[in-house]
Amino acid sequence: MTQTKPVLIVGAGPTGLTLACDLLRRGISFRIIDQSQSATTVSKAIVIHARTLELLENMGIVEPFLENGLPVRGTNFYAGGKRIVHLNMDEIESHYKYALAIPQSKTEELLTNVLSASGVKVDRNFELLDFSQTADSVLATIKNLETGAEEKLEYSYLAGCDGAHSRTRKTLGFSFEGAEYEELFGAADVACDIQGDEMSGYLSEHGNVIFSPFGDGRFRIIFELPHDNPQINGRPVDENEPITLALVEEVVKERVGRAIKIEDPHWLSWFKVHRRFADGYRKGRVFILGDAAHIHSPVGGVGMNTGMQDSINLGWKLALCLKGLSDDSLLDTYEEERKKVGQSVLKGTHMATKFVTFRHPVAVNLRNSLMHILASQELVQQRILRSGSLTGVSYRSSSLSWECHPPIDDSLGRTLRLSDDDGEEKPGLGAWIEFARAPVAGDRALDGDCRNERGDERRLCQYLSSERFQLLLFDGFVASPDGYQGFKRIEEHVNKYFKNLIDVHVIVPEANGVLDLPNYNSVIYDFDRILHKTYGASSECLYLIRPDGYIGFRSQPASLDDLVKYLSGVFVLSAVGS
């Protein structure tokens, strides 16, 4: 099936540009419009978290971001002149053990460069006025803001990435319930004489101030003032008056307890913070993503990242449907999966914002004590890091997450052996438990070191950097010729019926040349058994990784029949060749 009408992407911020880049690599035609005359020149969002970096790597475009960003490797909070919290980002379970500080203006520039390299441009000065939809298209009315001319064109789908004041959301009739935080916030992008690559927050009885580095000696400073009586050093502050560098210096001295040299301001602004959430993400052939669907406090810097991940979740599903390979119902899983993530992010950022903006002296002292005690606990640190880096995002409850794991009583007392009736390897109790503790369907695929057939060092995620599904067939710790032949049958079936849709990799816990293997298309050598241990694969098993890097299906032992059952719920089998 050939796509006849392009996708319309409304909004060329990070969310819209990410969707455009993802559709581009999948061969999907689209048009991206934005009502602004030019791209943003201010920093705005300044952090790309580990999970987003993983997804950019999957898209093959992460390197320019790494070259232009500053790795932030830790977070500190101070109170009463002492450090009460230190979070070491080296503990993030990712290849990217940091948050990448990079201005939103640069993020947008780099994503735009990806499009430009393929001859795709953003249509600026174009505004979406209205749209209607039928069973097979969206009719959009778009205005050229330069000439005033209006046009009506048909599109296959419409993706509203048009921000908090989204015309798309309003036209769909979705509510955007929530509230405004009472506090008044100030932001300053300035040069500071502060050393290091860590974020620092200072908590005082006067309020808080946060320093976030983003390279070249520049920092984003954020502070809050009480809503009822905003003042600094006893002097009232008028939010209708612009922030001055002198005012920022006063705030810093009052709350840090010492003067810090601050100069060369690029952006100074008061702002209010909202928390709002749309009651729907999809209606027919129209979707909303990013700030059009959810806005939250800047605490944690996850807003832009969540929007970009909305795009990556939707992109591969749109591509399969437009190519006629999947049913339209696959698109329902965009709202099913991302709405829950958005709600979780909103809840987490709201709790964090209220926690750090306590004003009552008793509450402040209690908060500081709790932060010091809790953040020193390894389990608490891990939860904070998973949440903040977004590596903890999971779709376990999704209808696209399937498991095939026999009951535990099937494994009691069993050692690893071949079953007499079906020829499959059966796990013993230990292998069953290890598999149960491993990443489950819906979790993100974990990275790990390995080697290719030439013995070169690789990472698993380098094999997963593709627009296709990835099928990982784990050998287990006991070599079995019958098991290898079973893997060959699985590979042949997948290559016959799902050609160019699924890449198959056999992972063996040995070095190249040790085992006599069939002629597989791809063999990954896990000599140190890092991947086998990570995926609980001491016994034969398989993992199917979705195009967005999440586990869609897994089974122990490797079951072709159950794999095909899962795939029949993703693909239209008559369209893919079976």
Tab-separated table of C-alpha atoms in Angstrom, residues 90-546:
chain	number	residue	atom	x	y	z
A	90	ASP	CA	26.852	7.630	37.287
A	91	GLU	CA	24.285	5.315	38.862
A	92	ILE	CA	21.789	5.789	36.004
A	93	GLU	CA	21.284	2.411	34.334
A	94	SER	CA	22.113	3.653	30.855
A	95	HIS	CA	25.043	4.252	28.549
A	96	TYR	CA	24.225	7.940	29.094
A	97	LYS	CA	24.979	8.384	32.775
A	98	TYR	CA	24.140	12.069	32.828
A	99	ALA	CA	21.631	14.667	31.799
A	100	LEU	CA	22.715	16.560	28.688
A	101	ALA	CA	22.467	20.311	29.166
A	102	ILE	CA	21.694	21.923	25.830
A	103	PRO	CA	19.512	24.957	25.046
A	104	GLN	CA	16.180	24.261	23.370
A	105	SER	CA	17.213	26.619	20.566
A	106	LYS	CA	20.122	24.276	19.773
A	107	THR	CA	17.911	21.182	20.101
A	108	GLU	CA	15.508	22.630	17.541
A	109	GLU	CA	18.401	23.623	15.278
A	110	LEU	CA	19.881	20.112	15.317
A	111	LEU	CA	16.539	18.441	14.592
A	112	THR	CA	15.902	20.931	11.793
A	113	ASN	CA	19.319	20.094	10.357
A	114	VAL	CA	18.290	16.428	10.119
A	115	LEU	CA	15.290	17.451	8.041
A	116	SER	CA	17.255	19.915	5.923
A	117	ALA	CA	19.841	17.258	5.061
A	118	SER	CA	17.042	15.352	3.314
A	119	GLY	CA	15.600	18.418	1.620
A	120	VAL	CA	12.716	18.882	4.064
A	121	LYS	CA	11.914	22.358	5.352
A	122	VAL	CA	9.607	23.725	8.012
A	123	ASP	CA	6.797	25.838	6.552
A	124	ARG	CA	6.926	28.879	8.809
A	125	ASN	CA	4.369	31.674	8.987
A	126	PHE	CA	1.579	29.147	8.461
A	127	GLU	CA	-1.226	28.839	10.994
A	128	LEU	CA	-3.772	26.054	11.404
A	129	LEU	CA	-7.199	27.686	11.473
A	130	ASP	CA	-9.552	24.720	11.492
A	131	PHE	CA	-9.962	21.136	10.394
A	132	SER	CA	-12.560	18.451	9.892
A	133	GLN	CA	-12.131	14.757	9.313
A	134	THR	CA	-13.672	11.835	7.497
A	135	ALA	CA	-13.028	8.124	7.794
A	136	ASP	CA	-9.908	8.344	5.641
A	137	SER	CA	-8.570	11.899	5.770
A	138	VAL	CA	-8.298	15.220	7.584
A	139	LEU	CA	-9.269	18.428	5.766
A	140	ALA	CA	-7.208	21.275	7.243
A	141	THR	CA	-7.624	25.002	6.688
A	142	ILE	CA	-4.229	26.713	6.868
A	143	LYS	CA	-3.451	30.425	6.631
A	144	ASN	CA	-0.298	31.932	5.203
A	145	LEU	CA	0.393	34.681	7.735
A	146	GLU	CA	2.654	36.530	5.321
A	147	THR	CA	0.188	36.802	2.417
A	148	GLY	CA	-3.102	36.237	4.231
A	149	ALA	CA	-4.052	33.505	1.763
A	150	GLU	CA	-5.939	30.446	3.063
A	151	GLU	CA	-5.746	26.919	1.731
A	152	LYS	CA	-7.693	23.743	2.351
A	153	LEU	CA	-5.766	20.520	1.907
A	154	GLU	CA	-6.309	16.864	2.733
A	155	TYR	CA	-3.946	14.960	4.989
A	156	SER	CA	-3.831	11.352	6.137
A	157	TYR	CA	-3.426	12.276	9.817
A	158	LEU	CA	-2.903	15.460	11.839
A	159	ALA	CA	-0.464	15.636	14.752
A	160	GLY	CA	-1.035	18.650	16.983
A	161	CYS	CA	2.318	19.607	18.503
A	162	ASP	CA	1.151	23.197	18.872
A	163	GLY	CA	1.817	23.849	22.548
A	164	ALA	CA	-0.168	24.770	25.617
A	165	HIS	CA	-2.603	26.966	23.671
A	166	SER	CA	-3.121	24.222	21.071
A	167	ARG	CA	-5.649	24.971	18.341
A	168	THR	CA	-5.701	21.250	17.640
A	169	ARG	CA	-6.750	20.361	21.187
A	170	LYS	CA	-9.386	23.075	21.303
A	171	THR	CA	-10.866	22.021	17.955
A	172	LEU	CA	-11.074	18.415	19.117
A	173	GLY	CA	-12.972	19.598	22.187
A	174	PHE	CA	-10.605	18.073	24.716
A	175	SER	CA	-10.555	19.703	28.134
A	176	PHE	CA	-7.293	20.907	29.646
A	177	GLU	CA	-7.953	20.699	33.350
A	178	GLY	CA	-5.468	21.842	35.954
A	179	ALA	CA	-4.313	24.895	37.846
A	180	GLU	CA	-1.690	27.568	38.129
A	181	TYR	CA	0.882	27.415	40.916
A	182	GLU	CA	0.610	30.321	43.307
A	183	GLU	CA	4.313	31.149	43.317
A	184	LEU	CA	5.928	33.645	40.977
A	185	PHE	CA	9.058	32.277	39.316
A	186	GLY	CA	12.022	34.105	37.890
A	187	ALA	CA	14.532	32.805	35.336
A	188	ALA	CA	17.867	34.142	34.185
A	189	ASP	CA	20.259	32.715	31.594
A	190	VAL	CA	23.609	34.214	32.591
A	191	ALA	CA	27.323	33.637	32.910
A	192	CYS	CA	28.467	32.697	36.447
A	193	ASP	CA	31.835	32.129	38.068
A	194	ILE	CA	30.790	28.673	39.255
A	195	GLN	CA	32.943	25.646	38.477
A	196	GLY	CA	31.837	22.092	37.775
A	197	ASP	CA	29.329	20.122	35.745
A	198	GLU	CA	26.674	19.537	38.385
A	199	MET	CA	23.364	21.213	39.128
A	200	SER	CA	23.136	23.007	42.476
A	201	GLY	CA	20.106	24.039	44.500
A	202	TYR	CA	20.156	26.275	47.578
A	203	LEU	CA	17.274	25.987	50.044
A	204	SER	CA	16.856	28.851	52.516
A	205	GLU	CA	14.236	30.448	54.722
A	206	HIS	CA	13.939	33.177	52.079
A	207	GLY	CA	13.180	30.713	49.291
A	208	ASN	CA	15.188	28.622	46.868
A	209	VAL	CA	17.511	29.233	43.940
A	210	ILE	CA	18.663	26.644	41.416
A	211	PHE	CA	21.753	26.787	39.183
A	212	SER	CA	21.647	24.541	36.095
A	213	PRO	CA	24.752	24.582	33.872
A	214	PHE	CA	24.422	24.365	30.112
A	215	GLY	CA	27.959	24.938	28.885
A	216	ASP	CA	30.519	27.654	28.240
A	217	GLY	CA	30.247	28.913	31.819
A	218	ARG	CA	26.560	29.713	31.414
A	219	PHE	CA	23.788	28.784	33.842
A	220	ARG	CA	20.034	28.865	34.048
A	221	ILE	CA	19.106	30.378	37.412
A	222	ILE	CA	15.555	29.765	38.643
A	223	PHE	CA	14.050	31.118	41.843
A	224	GLU	CA	10.564	31.518	43.266
A	225	LEU	CA	8.822	34.230	45.266
A	226	PRO	CA	5.751	33.835	47.489
A	227	HIS	CA	2.504	34.822	45.763
A	228	ASP	CA	1.050	36.814	48.652
A	229	ASN	CA	3.978	39.105	49.384
A	230	PRO	CA	6.770	38.818	46.802
A	231	GLN	CA	9.872	40.540	48.097
A	232	ILE	CA	13.664	40.360	48.100
A	233	ASN	CA	15.663	41.595	51.076
A	234	GLY	CA	12.474	43.090	52.461
A	235	ARG	CA	11.717	45.095	49.295
A	236	PRO	CA	8.493	44.422	47.389
A	237	VAL	CA	8.832	43.003	43.873
A	238	ASP	CA	6.466	43.940	41.051
A	239	GLU	CA	6.081	41.120	38.531
A	240	ASN	CA	4.986	43.690	35.944
A	241	GLU	CA	8.457	45.192	36.074
A	242	PRO	CA	11.217	43.386	34.152
A	243	ILE	CA	13.835	41.368	36.009
A	244	THR	CA	17.196	43.063	36.255
A	245	LEU	CA	20.638	41.556	36.672
A	246	ALA	CA	20.971	43.443	39.952
A	247	LEU	CA	17.806	41.787	41.258
A	248	VAL	CA	19.115	38.327	40.347
A	249	GLU	CA	22.365	39.086	42.157
A	250	GLU	CA	20.377	40.083	45.261
A	251	VAL	CA	18.373	36.855	45.170
A	252	VAL	CA	21.527	34.767	44.837
A	253	LYS	CA	23.352	36.528	47.677
A	254	GLU	CA	20.329	36.285	49.978
A	255	ARG	CA	19.696	32.581	49.363
A	256	VAL	CA	23.170	31.194	48.704
A	257	GLY	CA	24.702	33.199	51.526
A	258	ARG	CA	27.499	34.682	49.469
A	259	ALA	CA	27.928	36.842	46.399
A	260	ILE	CA	28.450	35.118	43.050
A	261	LYS	CA	29.616	37.012	40.003
A	262	ILE	CA	26.782	37.067	37.474
A	263	GLU	CA	26.996	38.755	34.074
A	264	ASP	CA	26.127	38.675	30.377
A	265	PRO	CA	22.367	37.955	30.619
A	266	HIS	CA	20.824	36.415	27.496
A	267	TRP	CA	17.338	36.004	28.897
A	268	LEU	CA	15.614	37.376	32.015
A	269	SER	CA	11.953	36.687	32.681
A	270	TRP	CA	9.189	36.281	35.231
A	271	PHE	CA	6.893	33.342	34.605
A	272	LYS	CA	4.015	31.440	36.129
A	273	VAL	CA	3.872	27.653	36.168
A	274	HIS	CA	0.804	25.583	35.287
A	275	ARG	CA	-0.055	21.935	35.600
A	276	ARG	CA	-2.677	20.848	33.080
A	277	PHE	CA	-3.658	17.647	31.346
A	278	ALA	CA	-5.853	16.900	28.326
A	279	ASP	CA	-8.611	14.342	28.771
A	280	GLY	CA	-7.819	12.732	25.421
A	281	TYR	CA	-4.820	12.259	23.139
A	282	ARG	CA	-6.568	10.974	20.012
A	283	LYS	CA	-9.837	11.506	18.205
A	284	GLY	CA	-10.160	9.781	14.853
A	285	ARG	CA	-7.221	10.740	12.659
A	286	VAL	CA	-6.021	13.578	14.879
A	287	PHE	CA	-3.560	13.398	17.787
A	288	ILE	CA	-2.138	15.820	20.315
A	289	LEU	CA	1.397	15.558	21.639
A	290	GLY	CA	3.752	17.379	24.004
A	291	ASP	CA	2.558	20.586	25.628
A	292	ALA	CA	-0.694	20.367	23.688
A	293	ALA	CA	-1.517	17.317	25.837
A	294	HIS	CA	0.287	18.029	29.126
A	295	ILE	CA	2.133	20.871	30.800
A	296	HIS	CA	3.894	20.664	34.124
A	297	SER	CA	6.293	22.343	36.471
A	298	PRO	CA	9.881	22.765	35.167
A	299	VAL	CA	11.161	20.929	38.245
A	300	GLY	CA	13.183	17.993	36.901
A	301	GLY	CA	13.247	19.341	33.355
A	302	VAL	CA	11.119	16.520	31.945
A	303	GLY	CA	8.503	18.473	29.967
A	304	MET	CA	10.285	18.707	26.617
A	305	ASN	CA	11.607	15.164	26.989
A	306	THR	CA	8.113	13.790	27.584
A	307	GLY	CA	6.867	15.532	24.439
A	308	MET	CA	9.720	14.156	22.335
A	309	GLN	CA	8.974	10.679	23.654
A	310	ASP	CA	5.288	11.142	22.758
A	311	SER	CA	6.483	11.627	19.176
A	312	ILE	CA	8.687	8.555	19.146
A	313	ASN	CA	5.832	6.436	20.515
A	314	LEU	CA	3.467	7.628	17.783
A	315	GLY	CA	5.880	7.703	14.836
A	316	TRP	CA	6.379	3.980	14.237
A	317	LYS	CA	2.694	3.252	14.709
A	318	LEU	CA	1.690	5.880	12.140
A	319	ALA	CA	4.237	4.446	9.711
A	320	LEU	CA	2.916	0.885	9.965
A	321	CYS	CA	-0.676	2.023	9.500
A	322	LEU	CA	0.116	4.292	6.546
A	323	LYS	CA	1.972	1.443	4.839
A	324	GLY	CA	-1.049	-0.798	5.323
A	325	LEU	CA	0.928	-3.192	7.513
A	326	SER	CA	-1.082	-2.605	10.701
A	327	ASP	CA	-4.708	-1.930	11.488
A	328	ASP	CA	-5.803	1.545	12.564
A	329	SER	CA	-6.492	0.165	16.040
A	330	LEU	CA	-2.720	0.120	16.656
A	331	LEU	CA	-2.947	3.908	16.919
A	332	ASP	CA	-5.218	3.582	19.952
A	333	THR	CA	-2.172	2.404	21.893
A	334	TYR	CA	-0.612	5.862	21.561
A	335	GLU	CA	-3.182	7.304	23.959
A	336	GLU	CA	-3.284	4.109	26.008
A	337	GLU	CA	0.459	4.258	26.676
A	338	ARG	CA	1.376	7.928	26.650
A	339	LYS	CA	-1.594	9.256	28.605
A	340	LYS	CA	-0.550	7.179	31.613
A	341	VAL	CA	3.016	8.423	31.284
A	342	GLY	CA	1.831	12.033	31.084
A	343	GLN	CA	-0.318	11.607	34.182
A	344	SER	CA	2.595	10.057	36.079
A	345	VAL	CA	4.964	12.864	35.076
A	346	LEU	CA	2.388	15.481	36.061
A	347	LYS	CA	1.908	13.877	39.480
A	348	GLY	CA	5.642	13.550	40.100
A	349	THR	CA	6.548	17.104	39.096
A	350	HIS	CA	3.645	18.502	41.118
A	351	MET	CA	4.759	16.690	44.274
A	352	ALA	CA	8.361	17.780	43.732
A	353	THR	CA	7.323	21.404	43.183
A	354	LYS	CA	5.231	21.543	46.347
A	355	PHE	CA	8.034	19.854	48.261
A	356	VAL	CA	10.716	22.374	47.279
A	357	THR	CA	8.490	25.446	47.693
A	358	PHE	CA	7.515	24.938	51.327
A	359	ARG	CA	7.527	28.279	53.141
A	360	HIS	CA	6.682	27.506	56.763
A	361	PRO	CA	9.875	27.268	58.881
A	362	VAL	CA	8.807	23.982	60.502
A	363	ALA	CA	7.960	22.433	57.156
A	364	VAL	CA	11.223	23.704	55.669
A	365	ASN	CA	13.318	22.175	58.460
A	366	LEU	CA	11.442	18.889	58.240
A	367	ARG	CA	11.855	18.812	54.445
A	368	ASN	CA	15.585	19.443	54.669
A	369	SER	CA	16.045	16.705	57.240
A	370	LEU	CA	14.008	14.236	55.201
A	371	MET	CA	15.931	15.070	52.032
A	372	HIS	CA	19.215	14.426	53.778
A	373	ILE	CA	18.097	11.108	55.256
A	374	LEU	CA	16.194	9.718	52.274
A	375	ALA	CA	18.647	10.759	49.569
A	376	SER	CA	21.417	8.894	51.376
A	377	GLN	CA	19.534	5.618	50.853
A	378	GLU	CA	20.611	3.735	47.718
A	379	LEU	CA	17.093	2.512	46.926
A	380	VAL	CA	15.709	6.042	47.133
A	381	GLN	CA	18.521	7.372	44.935
A	382	GLN	CA	17.803	4.711	42.327
A	383	ARG	CA	14.107	5.604	42.252
A	384	ILE	CA	14.911	9.303	41.921
A	385	LEU	CA	17.378	8.637	39.108
A	386	ARG	CA	14.988	6.346	37.201
A	387	SER	CA	12.230	8.906	37.493
A	388	GLY	CA	14.375	11.922	36.634
A	389	SER	CA	16.199	10.290	33.717
A	390	LEU	CA	12.893	8.839	32.409
A	391	THR	CA	14.573	5.427	32.167
A	392	GLY	CA	11.823	4.165	34.469
A	393	VAL	CA	9.068	4.815	31.933
A	394	SER	CA	7.318	1.525	31.196
A	395	TYR	CA	4.292	0.268	29.285
A	396	ARG	CA	3.752	-2.892	31.327
A	397	SER	CA	-0.033	-2.496	31.377
A	398	SER	CA	-0.262	-1.831	27.623
A	399	SER	CA	-2.213	-4.121	25.326
A	400	LEU	CA	1.023	-4.277	23.272
A	401	SER	CA	2.944	-5.892	26.150
A	402	TRP	CA	2.725	-9.685	26.172
A	403	GLU	CA	4.502	-12.393	28.161
A	404	CYS	CA	4.711	-16.150	27.723
A	405	HIS	CA	6.223	-17.594	30.880
A	406	PRO	CA	5.103	-21.039	32.088
A	407	PRO	CA	3.799	-21.404	35.660
A	408	ILE	CA	6.469	-21.814	38.299
A	409	ASP	CA	5.326	-25.318	39.176
A	410	ASP	CA	6.361	-26.416	35.674
A	411	SER	CA	9.926	-25.566	36.650
A	412	LEU	CA	10.025	-27.010	40.173
A	413	GLY	CA	12.679	-29.648	40.433
A	414	ARG	CA	13.445	-29.472	36.710
A	415	THR	CA	16.961	-29.126	35.421
A	416	LEU	CA	17.531	-27.658	31.967
A	417	ARG	CA	16.623	-30.358	29.441
A	418	LEU	CA	14.763	-30.999	26.215
A	419	SER	CA	11.068	-31.709	26.502
A	420	ASP	CA	9.986	-35.010	24.967
A	421	ASP	CA	6.806	-33.641	23.469
A	422	ASP	CA	7.625	-30.298	21.867
A	423	GLY	CA	11.390	-30.122	21.465
A	424	GLU	CA	11.704	-26.900	23.398
A	425	GLU	CA	14.201	-26.169	26.130
A	426	LYS	CA	12.525	-26.037	29.514
A	427	PRO	CA	13.816	-23.817	32.316
A	428	GLY	CA	14.664	-25.100	35.751
A	429	LEU	CA	13.516	-23.263	38.851
A	430	GLY	CA	16.593	-21.029	39.010
A	431	ALA	CA	16.263	-20.040	35.355
A	432	TRP	CA	12.541	-19.379	35.859
A	433	ILE	CA	13.252	-17.008	38.758
A	434	GLU	CA	16.023	-15.199	36.857
A	435	PHE	CA	13.709	-14.621	33.889
A	436	ALA	CA	10.946	-13.383	36.204
A	437	ARG	CA	13.331	-10.804	37.703
A	438	ALA	CA	14.518	-9.560	34.300
A	439	PRO	CA	12.975	-6.686	32.309
A	440	VAL	CA	9.409	-7.577	31.426
A	441	ALA	CA	7.204	-6.770	28.458
A	442	GLY	CA	6.614	-3.027	28.433
A	443	ASP	CA	9.980	-2.135	29.976
A	444	ARG	CA	12.669	-0.444	27.938
A	445	ALA	CA	15.312	-2.686	26.414
A	446	LEU	CA	18.498	-2.507	28.476
A	447	ASP	CA	21.894	-1.947	26.921
A	448	GLY	CA	25.007	-4.003	27.494
A	449	ASP	CA	28.473	-4.730	26.094
A	450	CYS	CA	28.958	-7.516	23.565
A	451	ARG	CA	31.008	-8.416	20.482
A	452	ASN	CA	30.254	-8.927	16.815
A	453	GLU	CA	31.406	-11.817	14.617
A	454	ARG	CA	34.789	-10.134	14.070
A	455	GLY	CA	35.341	-9.793	17.800
A	456	ASP	CA	34.864	-6.014	17.789
A	457	GLU	CA	33.407	-4.456	20.920
A	458	ARG	CA	29.818	-3.347	20.480
A	459	ARG	CA	26.804	-2.381	22.572
A	460	LEU	CA	23.465	-4.118	22.209
A	461	CYS	CA	21.709	-0.833	21.453
A	462	GLN	CA	23.875	-0.427	18.366
A	463	TYR	CA	22.122	-3.496	16.971
A	464	LEU	CA	18.751	-2.033	17.917
A	465	SER	CA	19.296	1.280	16.073
A	466	SER	CA	16.835	0.541	13.322
A	467	GLU	CA	13.326	1.502	12.293
A	468	ARG	CA	12.329	-2.171	12.524
A	469	PHE	CA	11.422	-4.579	15.324
A	470	GLN	CA	14.368	-6.529	16.776
A	471	LEU	CA	14.054	-10.193	17.786
A	472	LEU	CA	16.649	-11.348	20.317
A	473	LEU	CA	17.052	-15.132	20.608
A	474	PHE	CA	19.049	-15.971	23.736
A	475	ASP	CA	20.896	-19.287	23.731
A	476	GLY	CA	21.052	-19.797	27.492
A	477	PHE	CA	24.081	-21.157	29.312
A	478	VAL	CA	23.745	-24.753	28.050
A	479	ALA	CA	24.480	-25.297	24.351
A	480	SER	CA	21.829	-27.336	22.561
A	481	PRO	CA	22.107	-28.296	18.853
A	482	ASP	CA	18.346	-28.861	18.766
A	483	GLY	CA	17.875	-25.430	20.306
A	484	TYR	CA	20.027	-23.835	17.610
A	485	GLN	CA	17.970	-25.547	14.932
A	486	GLY	CA	14.841	-24.228	16.642
A	487	PHE	CA	16.291	-20.729	16.415
A	488	LYS	CA	16.970	-21.320	12.726
A	489	ARG	CA	13.331	-22.247	12.163
A	490	ILE	CA	12.236	-19.071	13.960
A	491	GLU	CA	14.638	-16.965	11.874
A	492	GLU	CA	13.456	-18.549	8.621
A	493	HIS	CA	9.801	-18.005	9.498
A	494	VAL	CA	10.375	-14.369	10.420
A	495	ASN	CA	12.436	-13.725	7.275
A	496	LYS	CA	9.744	-15.307	5.120
A	497	TYR	CA	6.649	-13.660	6.581
A	498	PHE	CA	8.006	-10.468	8.178
A	499	LYS	CA	10.802	-9.539	5.802
A	500	ASN	CA	12.120	-5.986	6.324
A	501	LEU	CA	9.942	-5.650	9.431
A	502	ILE	CA	11.919	-7.665	11.996
A	503	ASP	CA	15.674	-8.159	12.361
A	504	VAL	CA	16.680	-11.422	14.053
A	505	HIS	CA	19.744	-11.721	16.311
A	506	VAL	CA	20.961	-14.907	17.996
A	507	ILE	CA	22.852	-14.150	21.232
A	508	VAL	CA	25.283	-16.798	22.457
A	509	PRO	CA	27.328	-16.754	25.692
A	510	GLU	CA	30.608	-17.656	23.997
A	511	ALA	CA	33.289	-16.160	21.783
A	512	ASN	CA	33.179	-16.565	18.006
A	513	GLY	CA	34.393	-19.989	16.859
A	514	VAL	CA	33.645	-21.863	20.071
A	515	LEU	CA	30.249	-23.143	18.948
A	516	ASP	CA	29.223	-24.822	15.696
A	517	LEU	CA	26.273	-22.619	14.755
A	518	PRO	CA	23.882	-22.642	11.825
A	519	ASN	CA	24.293	-19.850	9.282
A	520	TYR	CA	22.312	-17.138	11.075
A	521	ASN	CA	21.871	-13.646	9.647
A	522	SER	CA	23.189	-12.037	12.847
A	523	VAL	CA	25.033	-13.484	15.824
A	524	ILE	CA	25.866	-11.431	18.910
A	525	TYR	CA	28.654	-12.835	21.084
A	526	ASP	CA	28.036	-12.338	24.791
A	527	PHE	CA	31.307	-13.860	25.984
A	528	ASP	CA	31.085	-12.267	29.433
A	529	ARG	CA	27.399	-13.221	29.681
A	530	ILE	CA	26.488	-9.621	30.463
A	531	LEU	CA	23.420	-9.643	28.232
A	532	HIS	CA	22.306	-13.096	29.344
A	533	LYS	CA	22.430	-11.985	32.980
A	534	THR	CA	20.718	-8.667	32.248
A	535	TYR	CA	17.828	-10.401	30.487
A	536	GLY	CA	17.558	-13.365	32.867
A	537	ALA	CA	18.528	-15.697	30.030
A	538	SER	CA	20.381	-18.571	31.686
A	539	SER	CA	17.836	-20.711	29.841
A	540	GLU	CA	16.676	-20.312	26.242
A	541	CYS	CA	14.294	-17.374	25.732
A	542	LEU	CA	13.377	-14.632	23.284
A	543	TYR	CA	12.675	-10.912	23.470
A	544	LEU	CA	10.939	-8.878	20.759
A	545	ILE	CA	11.957	-5.207	20.926
A	546	ARG	CA	9.596	-2.619	19.464
